[in-house]
Each structure stands twice: as C-alpha cells, then as structure tokens.
C-alpha cells in the first residue's frame, strides 16, 4: 500500500528517515531496549515532589512491569505562579531513587543552559512539546551522546516533528525517540486530540522508535486503558503514563495521573498486547 | 476511573445517553447484529458506478467476511462539476445486488426530500458528515423506523454529535449508530485526524454502537491496517472501509479506496481482534 | 501585488469568479444596493419572537440607518430541546412589519422543503453556516430568482465557500452574497475566530459582494465596534449585526446581541467608515 | 459593553492586566513612542543578509515613515538545512546601519544563552512565536531592563499569551509589547489566520501595547494593504511589515516580503489611519 498524502520532500535525504539501507533503529539503554518490537512502559509522576513520593512511585511501577521512570524537575508552566519544580534538588532525588529500583530515567531538559546539568542525572533527555522547535536546544542536545525523547509540539505537523528530529541528528546524535502526545484541536472533551495515525506514519517514514504519551494526549484517566490498547495496536514501541501515589494531591496535572490501582488495572489490560508483540 | 473533562450537562437527561436503567443498545438488522461485542465490517465503494462494479465488489467483500455493503447513490461533492452519483438508478442496482449476496445495505440520504425514496432501497440510512447538523433531515429520519448511521461532522465536537443523535431520538427513532470519521485539523499528512478517543468516550457516555470509518478519517491506504487494529482495540463496534475493484479508476475518492488484495490483507490482519471480541 | 498561496484551480472557470470580463457584481434589492462601494447594515434579532419584539426592533434599526432586517423563523439549534423558532407564523410577522418600516428582509431557509414557503416572505434567502455544504439546498435555491446570502461554514475553507456558491450559480442564480462569520479554532475567548483575511481574498477572487457577520464571528458585544471598523476597513460591503430590544431575555444567542444603546453607539463609531466609502 | 466569554481568572491579579489603577502603558524608546495612540511602523527584512541589503532597506523605510528597523540575525528554521542567519556578524551590521538612519532596532533573541549578546546590539528584544512558552528565556529577559516584543505563539490562546507576558513581568521587566501574528487553522489560502479580535481583546484586558505582524499572519503580499487598514481600525498600536530590496532573491520568507514600491503604496494607503489616530 502506498501513502497518498503530501510525502516529505526534503532538500536532501533526512538522516532520521527510513530507507533500504537504514533499517529501523533500536536503542539499548542499560537493561532496556526500545524499538525491538517489545513495547516498553515509561511511568512516573508529572513532577518530582519529594523523596518519599518518588520512592513510593518508583517501587510500585517497577513491580508492575514498567522499566523507565519519568518525572519532571523543571516544570514549564503556563502561569509563573504555579509550582515550577524542585529543580536540581529534584534531579538528585530522582536519579538516586531510580537506581535503587534499577529503573532507567527520563526527565525534561528545559533550556540550553540546563543541558550540562541534566546530562549528569538522567539516562534519557526529554524535549517537551513547547520546546519541539526550540532549535538552539535541539542543536545543543545534538552535540551530546545521550538518548533523547522528542515530544511532538501540540500544534506541529508530522513533517515539522521529523525536521526537528533532524536538527538533533544533523549535529551528530541520532539516538532519538519520537513521542506523539496529542495535538490541539477544537474538541473539548479531551485535553488534546491524540493523533493515532501519527504512529504508523512515523514508523513508516522514519527509522526512529515511536512512543505514545497517553496522559497528556487525552488528559482523561477514564479512557486510559482503551487508548493504551489502541496505541499498541497501532504499532507504538511504548507508552508514557503519568502515575502518582496520590493523584488528587499532586502539585501538577492532578486530573490525568493514574492512581496505583488504576495503573495496575491498565497494566493487566494491556498484557495481551505486550505478549503478542514479544511473540512476533 | 472517572472523566475529568467537561461532561455533558444537557437541560434534561438525553435519550441517547447511558445510565443504570438504559443498557448499551444493540441492533439486529436481518442476520447482522451491531453492538453485541462482535465487530461488524461495512465495506464497499465510495460511489455506486455500475451493475458490474457493484456485483464484483459485493461478491468479493461477502466472501471476505464483510456483512454490510456501503455505496453512495447521491454524492455530496465540493464542486458542482464533479460526479454527482447515479441517484435512483444507483439505488435500484445497489439494493438488488446486495440481496443476491445476502448483504445488509447502507447508503446516504442527502436531503429531507429523499428520505421516502431512499427508505425503500436501504436497510440503514447514512447521514453524512456535512449533514450532521442538518436538523430538518435528522427530524425527518427520526420519524421513520429505519436504522441510521450518523457520521460525526468533521468540525463537530462529541457533545454536538450526541445532541445531533438526540434530534433523531427525540422524534421517536432510537435505532442510531454513531460513526467517528476524523476531524479537520492543521495536520496535512492525513485527510482528517482520526479522533480515536472518541470511541471510548462515546461508548462510555452514550448507549449507542460506535463505528470507525477508517477510509475518510485518514485518507491513506498505507496505514489502513494499523488504524483498523487500533480502532478495534479502542472498543469500536465495527469498521467502515472503502473497497473498489479498481481504485485508480474510481469516480470519487480514488486515493483512499482499498483494492481487493489490500482488503484481504486487512481482513487477515484484524482477524485476532474479531476473534478476541467474540470470546469476551 | 500577487497572491502567494494556493490559488483556486477549478476544473473550469467558475461563474462566481472575477476576471477581466466579469466585473464585481452589485445587487439592487428594492431601495438598497449591495456591492456598490457603500456598505449596508443588516440588523435585527437572532430569532423572531413576537410581533411586539419585531416591531420595536424594526423601528429602532430603521431610524439608526440599517436598511435590511434580519431575523430567524426556523432556528437550527444544537439541542432539540432549545427554542426552535416561530416558523411560518414568524415569517408572516416578519414580512409585514419589515414592510411597515420600508426594510428589506433576510431570513434563513433551513431545508429544501421550505424553499417555496420562505420564498414568499423574504427578499433575501440566508443559507446558514451549517448548511453551506447542503448541496441539495444550494441547488434548490439556484433554481429560484431570489438573492441569497451564503454564510461560510465555520469549518469550511474559502475554496469550499466559493465552490458552494458555484453550486447555486451553476443552476442559474448568480444573485449571491458571501458572508464571513468566523471559523472554529482552538482560541476560547471568542465564540469563533473572525477570519478578516477572508474579506480581501474573497473580494479579489470572486465578483460577489462580501458581508461580515460581526455577532456570530466573535460572540462578544464588548468588541463589536472595533471589529465592525476593522471589517469595513478591510473592504467589506456590509455588516450583519444582531440587535435585540432586551438582549438578556432573548430566546437565543442572548450573550451576543446588542442592546439599542449599544447599536446606536456602534452606528456612530462606524460613521466615518460609511462616509469615507461613499466618497470613494 | 461587557465581555461574554471566558474572562481571565488568574490565581492573583496579573501585573500585565489593566485595571483602574494601572492605565495603559506607553514606552518611549529613543525618539519613538509606542502605545500613545499614534501607530508606529516596524519594517525591515526577514533576515539580515548583508551590509548592502540592510543599508538599502534602512534608508528606504526611514524615508517612508517607518521608525523601527526589524531584521533577524538568528533564524529559527523548520529545516536544519535552511539559511540560519548571519548571527553575531549580522547583529553588528544591523546595529551600525540602523544608527546611521536614526532607526530604533528590534531583533530576535533565540535562546537564554544569547540574551547577553543580543542585549548589546538591539533596542528591543523580539521573542519569536515558537518561543512564546520558552519560559526560561522569558525569565532571562524579565531580568533585563530592555523592551521586548512578545509574539503570540501560532498555537497559543490569548490567555496563554498574557501568562507568558506575566512570566517576564514577574521577574521585574514590564516593558512588554504584545504582537498578534496569526494562528494555525485549517484554512489554506493564508499562511496563518490573523486573529483580528485579539487586538481589541488584548487592549481591553491588558495594559500593554499591541502590534500586528501583517506579514507572518497572512503570508500574502496581495492583501497587505486591507489587512494593515483593518489592524489599525481595530486599534493596533502599530504594524510589523517585512520589506526587502529584492523579495524574490530573499534568503527566507521571500513570498511575503514587500518590495519598495509595494511598501510605499501601503504607507500611502494607511496614511488616513495614522493621521486619524494622531488627531484623537
């Protein structure tokens, strides 16, 4: 079958694109492999809030089968008067506790001047949705050797996402993981509209692994399970999920984080999809 | 888990909504049941073009496991100079040939003044995306006893879709099937953006079956299979798929219709999802 | 200066388009001319509610300089349980009272089966935003000799608007007035986003007059005056404005209708733009 | 008249908001005042390309009545393989030549690590649309004493724009000018959709001056004049316009930059609006 819509017609072949000579990429980070056909689960709180909070969450998700711990130390917030994150203190906690449970870590690097700092504390950089076209940041990350998860801008096209990835790759770092996290539309019953078609299109066009952030895309706990199943059925290499020991008391995004019970239920519900993939 | 975004707060409880006393609806139409947990496949050409074309397609899809034949006799076209459909002649062909292969039929009713005519020829009315808020048409259909598949407007919210369904139900006809078919966004690599979250939200909120039109939503043959799998994994009660004996020569939507080989491949690829559902 | 974006490339030259041989159209309807460079004001309530209401409003707006009375008898409403309009009774009132004040009338025709009825009562048909691609209705209107104001669908591109106009023109009726009324976007502080660029683009591309509906586009009384001024400065041939004798008690769209005082203030504020145009 | 849609309900009164005690701000920068009721014209090329180019353009626009010279030295480009700007060399040229013609300067600061550098060369910082929610950059600028023009993100609501301004103000710098530059929608005949309603809403809600970028918003030279007139009629405190001595040979955005003749024509066409404002 062939694509019918505007294909990517770059001025030169993109490094991030798939062709006969560049097979799909998979990355081994400590004990975890992303992009080998067996989906990975990235879980954790929206924000790093305290040692106790991170320890509880890290222990719980590692027992439930998640391999990668997420959590934000620098929180980009719409209002300057909202909680801005624990910053370096948060990074230290995060890194120590993840090691305790043998979890790979991912956290957001908010700015070029934080690249060196965050580099020391995390296994994977995250570039947030609002920074997808922060080209100075992309280039700075491109000059490191660290894996990076690049979130799609919530108002960016797939072409723009691939060109943002190319900004990183063109500086020498091709350890890039793409992340669909929903786009801004007129629909009001979800926080964003998850663009499920992005998964197979990105998989077909680029050679990079593709993760779906099921929390920011919909902003709704009540449909987390069917959306997780749909994402895996569409071919995603993994899911990113917000989990909190006490969602209602969370300092950010309290409405979309799953409780421990909800996360267990979700992990059970997607088990057939994880197994199936392993057998393929 | 609970919904976190704007719930539907109608002035009165909606007939189409789910509550403890009104369980999910399922409809038996001839030999086919929609909404009983076993997904149905609706397939056929965009437009009815000739007896020969319909016969070939009907025979093929019925052997492949589709139960319902789609095809348009009145084509709403953006330009007045595009093919407008075979109209009543098309309806006659359509109805006769479907019967030959024991297929249930669905076709679009474009206007109030065609309700009586189309009523005689089809098992299920289709209300097209551009007509979702054609309230006079909705009311006219609400006064019949025929099943109707109501397509979401490509720029309509889920709340507006449910209220459009309520326009039909409020006149006495509750035999309504909802259809997600993609919404208009800024993304250019798909014809529309399939709103996969619509499936679980509509299933949770209303008591009506939900179908996903995988052809109009993405407009791309090359991702038909992963999108079909994702739709079923999200809980859809069925899929609507455009199939043509010779897509490149089709009189409308030639770029998104599947060939017979592509349709066979797709039916094989979703087989595990159809089986799984039957076992639940 | 030349257009840089996607020009309209129809299969054949459109009747509604401007070219060297078809100058801009202007229409004389009773004493009022639309499209001659002197902007017209169309004012009135969202819905026709009673003889008393229409009489008060018609008298007031005619004294303030409006030449055309608007008012809906068939109201397309998102919910079936909202006020649906006075229907034929409303048309009778509307027509009689407008005559009393020598006002030209415009009212919505909601469906093909109401074309003959509404024809008898109004000087100008209105096709509502939700009906812009109701092609059966467009064709039915195209077979009459009555002027028609075609509202842009809130989900429609300018190309689709011109092709909708062409559906009418292709049946023989070229007495078409285009209306920009805002499009649906992610912005939440206005009801819709007024696409001001539509005015000069439509004026340059087509030969039809262009009106701006300042009420539905923004949904905000507090910016009615600057938006009215901007629309005239952009080259609009007129404005459509909702006015009500008691906005807070209106049966529909109460939040966006102007009171008499607000309408007077607005008419004063745009006076320089009306004069200026007359002198050109 | 009162606002009817979602008002801004911040956790605390915003510094950037208007109230009885904080009148509208106006800023005097060298000989130019922004926000005093007399609109200013900001003009210049998309990118600084050479001394010769900048000299020609600066001389021309200063004679035509523009007071502020724009030009980019660091160009954020969707593709890493497009022209990226002359960087520091460009800033030096820009600053020297502007002084020659007594023009105030504005140029984009692309990243926190460029704030100190750009500070030395420009009178006004520009924060680009893609950086509107680059909160680290906003805070860094907030710690300087330099004026800043903050462009609305093409994906951002007006509420988000005001909160981005608040990020700057909360660090002590209230010398902020807002800029509407179009938002991303489904319409394809313009590069973006200019949200003209943003002008009066921002003027009513905040106490900051509001500029309209007529080049990026529409991306079309052919409607520059009516859009400029509409923006001023809506109450804008100024216009930003791309002008190039040879648009077709420009290294970026060649399709939307005005030639000298086109710019002269535009300045003549808006003359009545500039005068009118001065008299008020």
PDB file of N, CA, C and O in Angstrom, chain C residues 122-157:
ATOM      1  N   UNK C 122     -39.643  36.581   2.037  1.00  0.00           N
ATOM      2  CA  UNK C 122     -38.403  37.304   2.269  1.00  0.00           C
ATOM      3  C   UNK C 122     -37.821  37.863   0.973  1.00  0.00           C
ATOM      4  O   UNK C 122     -38.100  37.357  -0.113  1.00  0.00           O
ATOM      5  N   UNK C 123     -37.019  38.916   1.108  1.00  0.00           N
ATOM      6  CA  UNK C 123     -36.333  39.477  -0.059  1.00  0.00           C
ATOM      7  C   UNK C 123     -35.019  38.747  -0.349  1.00  0.00           C
ATOM      8  O   UNK C 123     -34.572  38.693  -1.477  1.00  0.00           O
ATOM      9  N   UNK C 124     -34.384  38.265   0.711  1.00  0.00           N
ATOM     10  CA  UNK C 124     -33.103  37.574   0.568  1.00  0.00           C
ATOM     11  C   UNK C 124     -33.144  36.286   1.382  1.00  0.00           C
ATOM     12  O   UNK C 124     -33.529  36.311   2.547  1.00  0.00           O
ATOM     13  N   UNK C 125     -32.783  35.178   0.733  1.00  0.00           N
ATOM     14  CA  UNK C 125     -32.611  33.929   1.468  1.00  0.00           C
ATOM     15  C   UNK C 125     -31.313  34.000   2.258  1.00  0.00           C
ATOM     16  O   UNK C 125     -30.311  34.542   1.764  1.00  0.00           O
ATOM     17  N   UNK C 126     -31.275  33.400   3.428  1.00  0.00           N
ATOM     18  CA  UNK C 126     -29.994  33.160   4.094  1.00  0.00           C
ATOM     19  C   UNK C 126     -29.740  31.661   4.143  1.00  0.00           C
ATOM     20  O   UNK C 126     -30.624  30.892   4.493  1.00  0.00           O
ATOM     21  N   UNK C 127     -28.518  31.249   3.744  1.00  0.00           N
ATOM     22  CA  UNK C 127     -28.106  29.859   3.961  1.00  0.00           C
ATOM     23  C   UNK C 127     -27.159  29.879   5.157  1.00  0.00           C
ATOM     24  O   UNK C 127     -26.143  30.580   5.144  1.00  0.00           O
ATOM     25  N   UNK C 128     -27.527  29.149   6.188  1.00  0.00           N
ATOM     26  CA  UNK C 128     -26.764  29.174   7.434  1.00  0.00           C
ATOM     27  C   UNK C 128     -25.437  28.435   7.319  1.00  0.00           C
ATOM     28  O   UNK C 128     -25.223  27.639   6.396  1.00  0.00           O
ATOM     29  N   UNK C 129     -24.576  28.704   8.287  1.00  0.00           N
ATOM     30  CA  UNK C 129     -23.231  28.152   8.292  1.00  0.00           C
ATOM     31  C   UNK C 129     -23.240  26.624   8.226  1.00  0.00           C
ATOM     32  O   UNK C 129     -22.449  26.011   7.515  1.00  0.00           O
ATOM     33  N   UNK C 130     -24.143  25.992   8.953  1.00  0.00           N
ATOM     34  CA  UNK C 130     -24.197  24.526   8.979  1.00  0.00           C
ATOM     35  C   UNK C 130     -24.721  23.947   7.662  1.00  0.00           C
ATOM     36  O   UNK C 130     -24.614  22.751   7.419  1.00  0.00           O
ATOM     37  N   UNK C 131     -25.326  24.782   6.847  1.00  0.00           N
ATOM     38  CA  UNK C 131     -25.886  24.324   5.572  1.00  0.00           C
ATOM     39  C   UNK C 131     -25.029  24.697   4.377  1.00  0.00           C
ATOM     40  O   UNK C 131     -25.442  24.487   3.242  1.00  0.00           O
ATOM     41  N   UNK C 132     -23.849  25.249   4.602  1.00  0.00           N
ATOM     42  CA  UNK C 132     -23.053  25.725   3.467  1.00  0.00           C
ATOM     43  C   UNK C 132     -22.754  24.622   2.470  1.00  0.00           C
ATOM     44  O   UNK C 132     -22.620  24.869   1.278  1.00  0.00           O
ATOM     45  N   UNK C 133     -22.637  23.384   2.945  1.00  0.00           N
ATOM     46  CA  UNK C 133     -22.406  22.285   2.013  1.00  0.00           C
ATOM     47  C   UNK C 133     -23.611  21.342   1.951  1.00  0.00           C
ATOM     48  O   UNK C 133     -23.468  20.159   1.682  1.00  0.00           O
ATOM     49  N   UNK C 134     -24.814  21.896   2.185  1.00  0.00           N
ATOM     50  CA  UNK C 134     -26.053  21.149   1.954  1.00  0.00           C
ATOM     51  C   UNK C 134     -26.382  21.357   0.478  1.00  0.00           C
ATOM     52  O   UNK C 134     -27.104  22.263   0.085  1.00  0.00           O
ATOM     53  N   UNK C 135     -25.787  20.491  -0.339  1.00  0.00           N
ATOM     54  CA  UNK C 135     -25.789  20.756  -1.779  1.00  0.00           C
ATOM     55  C   UNK C 135     -27.183  20.692  -2.389  1.00  0.00           C
ATOM     56  O   UNK C 135     -27.478  21.400  -3.350  1.00  0.00           O
ATOM     57  N   UNK C 136     -28.061  19.863  -1.835  1.00  0.00           N
ATOM     58  CA  UNK C 136     -29.422  19.800  -2.370  1.00  0.00           C
ATOM     59  C   UNK C 136     -30.127  21.143  -2.149  1.00  0.00           C
ATOM     60  O   UNK C 136     -30.852  21.631  -3.008  1.00  0.00           O
ATOM     61  N   UNK C 137     -29.890  21.744  -0.992  1.00  0.00           N
ATOM     62  CA  UNK C 137     -30.490  23.055  -0.705  1.00  0.00           C
ATOM     63  C   UNK C 137     -29.903  24.120  -1.638  1.00  0.00           C
ATOM     64  O   UNK C 137     -30.632  24.960  -2.184  1.00  0.00           O
ATOM     65  N   UNK C 138     -28.594  24.076  -1.829  1.00  0.00           N
ATOM     66  CA  UNK C 138     -27.962  25.066  -2.708  1.00  0.00           C
ATOM     67  C   UNK C 138     -28.544  24.980  -4.118  1.00  0.00           C
ATOM     68  O   UNK C 138     -28.848  25.993  -4.747  1.00  0.00           O
ATOM     69  N   UNK C 139     -28.722  23.749  -4.591  1.00  0.00           N
ATOM     70  CA  UNK C 139     -29.275  23.599  -5.951  1.00  0.00           C
ATOM     71  C   UNK C 139     -30.712  24.112  -6.026  1.00  0.00           C
ATOM     72  O   UNK C 139     -31.094  24.749  -6.995  1.00  0.00           O
ATOM     73  N   UNK C 140     -31.492  23.820  -4.981  1.00  0.00           N
ATOM     74  CA  UNK C 140     -32.890  24.276  -4.981  1.00  0.00           C
ATOM     75  C   UNK C 140     -32.946  25.807  -5.016  1.00  0.00           C
ATOM     76  O   UNK C 140     -33.775  26.395  -5.722  1.00  0.00           O
ATOM     77  N   UNK C 141     -32.090  26.441  -4.274  1.00  0.00           N
ATOM     78  CA  UNK C 141     -32.046  27.906  -4.290  1.00  0.00           C
ATOM     79  C   UNK C 141     -31.538  28.407  -5.636  1.00  0.00           C
ATOM     80  O   UNK C 141     -31.984  29.440  -6.147  1.00  0.00           O
ATOM     81  N   UNK C 142     -30.635  27.663  -6.219  1.00  0.00           N
ATOM     82  CA  UNK C 142     -30.099  28.031  -7.538  1.00  0.00           C
ATOM     83  C   UNK C 142     -31.160  28.034  -8.618  1.00  0.00           C
ATOM     84  O   UNK C 142     -30.995  28.675  -9.664  1.00  0.00           O
ATOM     85  N   UNK C 143     -32.242  27.335  -8.354  1.00  0.00           N
ATOM     86  CA  UNK C 143     -33.317  27.291  -9.356  1.00  0.00           C
ATOM     87  C   UNK C 143     -34.341  28.393  -9.149  1.00  0.00           C
ATOM     88  O   UNK C 143     -35.315  28.475  -9.885  1.00  0.00           O
ATOM     89  N   UNK C 144     -34.143  29.229  -8.136  1.00  0.00           N
ATOM     90  CA  UNK C 144     -35.048  30.369  -7.941  1.00  0.00           C
ATOM     91  C   UNK C 144     -34.367  31.632  -8.487  1.00  0.00           C
ATOM     92  O   UNK C 144     -33.218  31.592  -8.916  1.00  0.00           O
ATOM     93  N   UNK C 145     -35.098  32.758  -8.411  1.00  0.00           N
ATOM     94  CA  UNK C 145     -34.528  34.031  -8.864  1.00  0.00           C
ATOM     95  C   UNK C 145     -34.269  34.976  -7.680  1.00  0.00           C
ATOM     96  O   UNK C 145     -34.155  36.173  -7.857  1.00  0.00           O
ATOM     97  N   UNK C 146     -34.214  34.414  -6.473  1.00  0.00           N
ATOM     98  CA  UNK C 146     -34.113  35.273  -5.295  1.00  0.00           C
ATOM     99  C   UNK C 146     -32.659  35.423  -4.852  1.00  0.00           C
ATOM    100  O   UNK C 146     -31.860  34.512  -4.971  1.00  0.00           O
ATOM    101  N   UNK C 147     -32.334  36.627  -4.350  1.00  0.00           N
ATOM    102  CA  UNK C 147     -30.997  36.862  -3.801  1.00  0.00           C
ATOM    103  C   UNK C 147     -30.748  35.949  -2.610  1.00  0.00           C
ATOM    104  O   UNK C 147     -31.678  35.607  -1.885  1.00  0.00           O
ATOM    105  N   UNK C 148     -29.490  35.591  -2.410  1.00  0.00           N
ATOM    106  CA  UNK C 148     -29.175  34.686  -1.311  1.00  0.00           C
ATOM    107  C   UNK C 148     -27.855  35.104  -0.659  1.00  0.00           C
ATOM    108  O   UNK C 148     -26.883  35.426  -1.341  1.00  0.00           O
ATOM    109  N   UNK C 149     -27.869  35.147   0.664  1.00  0.00           N
ATOM    110  CA  UNK C 149     -26.647  35.387   1.428  1.00  0.00           C
ATOM    111  C   UNK C 149     -26.151  34.021   1.911  1.00  0.00           C
ATOM    112  O   UNK C 149     -26.847  33.319   2.653  1.00  0.00           O
ATOM    113  N   UNK C 150     -24.955  33.650   1.456  1.00  0.00           N
ATOM    114  CA  UNK C 150     -24.396  32.328   1.750  1.00  0.00           C
ATOM    115  C   UNK C 150     -23.346  32.468   2.842  1.00  0.00           C
ATOM    116  O   UNK C 150     -22.283  33.057   2.622  1.00  0.00           O
ATOM    117  N   UNK C 151     -23.646  31.928   4.012  1.00  0.00           N
ATOM    118  CA  UNK C 151     -22.690  32.026   5.116  1.00  0.00           C
ATOM    119  C   UNK C 151     -21.609  30.958   4.977  1.00  0.00           C
ATOM    120  O   UNK C 151     -21.908  29.802   4.672  1.00  0.00           O
ATOM    121  N   UNK C 152     -20.389  31.368   5.246  1.00  0.00           N
ATOM    122  CA  UNK C 152     -19.284  30.414   5.244  1.00  0.00           C
ATOM    123  C   UNK C 152     -19.485  29.400   6.365  1.00  0.00           C
ATOM    124  O   UNK C 152     -19.806  29.768   7.493  1.00  0.00           O
ATOM    125  N   UNK C 153     -19.311  28.137   6.057  1.00  0.00           N
ATOM    126  CA  UNK C 153     -19.333  27.126   7.112  1.00  0.00           C
ATOM    127  C   UNK C 153     -18.226  27.408   8.107  1.00  0.00           C
ATOM    128  O   UNK C 153     -17.127  27.799   7.703  1.00  0.00           O
ATOM    129  N   UNK C 154     -18.482  27.188   9.384  1.00  0.00           N
ATOM    130  CA  UNK C 154     -17.454  27.524  10.389  1.00  0.00           C
ATOM    131  C   UNK C 154     -16.286  26.541  10.319  1.00  0.00           C
ATOM    132  O   UNK C 154     -15.282  26.695  10.992  1.00  0.00           O
ATOM    133  N   UNK C 155     -16.436  25.555   9.470  1.00  0.00           N
ATOM    134  CA  UNK C 155     -15.419  24.526   9.294  1.00  0.00           C
ATOM    135  C   UNK C 155     -14.959  24.485   7.845  1.00  0.00           C
ATOM    136  O   UNK C 155     -14.347  23.515   7.428  1.00  0.00           O
ATOM    137  N   UNK C 156     -15.266  25.510   7.078  1.00  0.00           N
ATOM    138  CA  UNK C 156     -15.034  25.440   5.635  1.00  0.00           C
ATOM    139  C   UNK C 156     -13.930  26.395   5.210  1.00  0.00           C
ATOM    140  O   UNK C 156     -13.821  27.504   5.728  1.00  0.00           O
ATOM    141  N   UNK C 157     -13.166  25.962   4.237  1.00  0.00           N
ATOM    142  CA  UNK C 157     -12.142  26.817   3.655  1.00  0.00           C
ATOM    143  C   UNK C 157     -12.789  27.801   2.691  1.00  0.00           C
ATOM    144  O   UNK C 157     -13.942  27.633   2.267  1.00  0.00           O
TER     145      UNK C 157
END
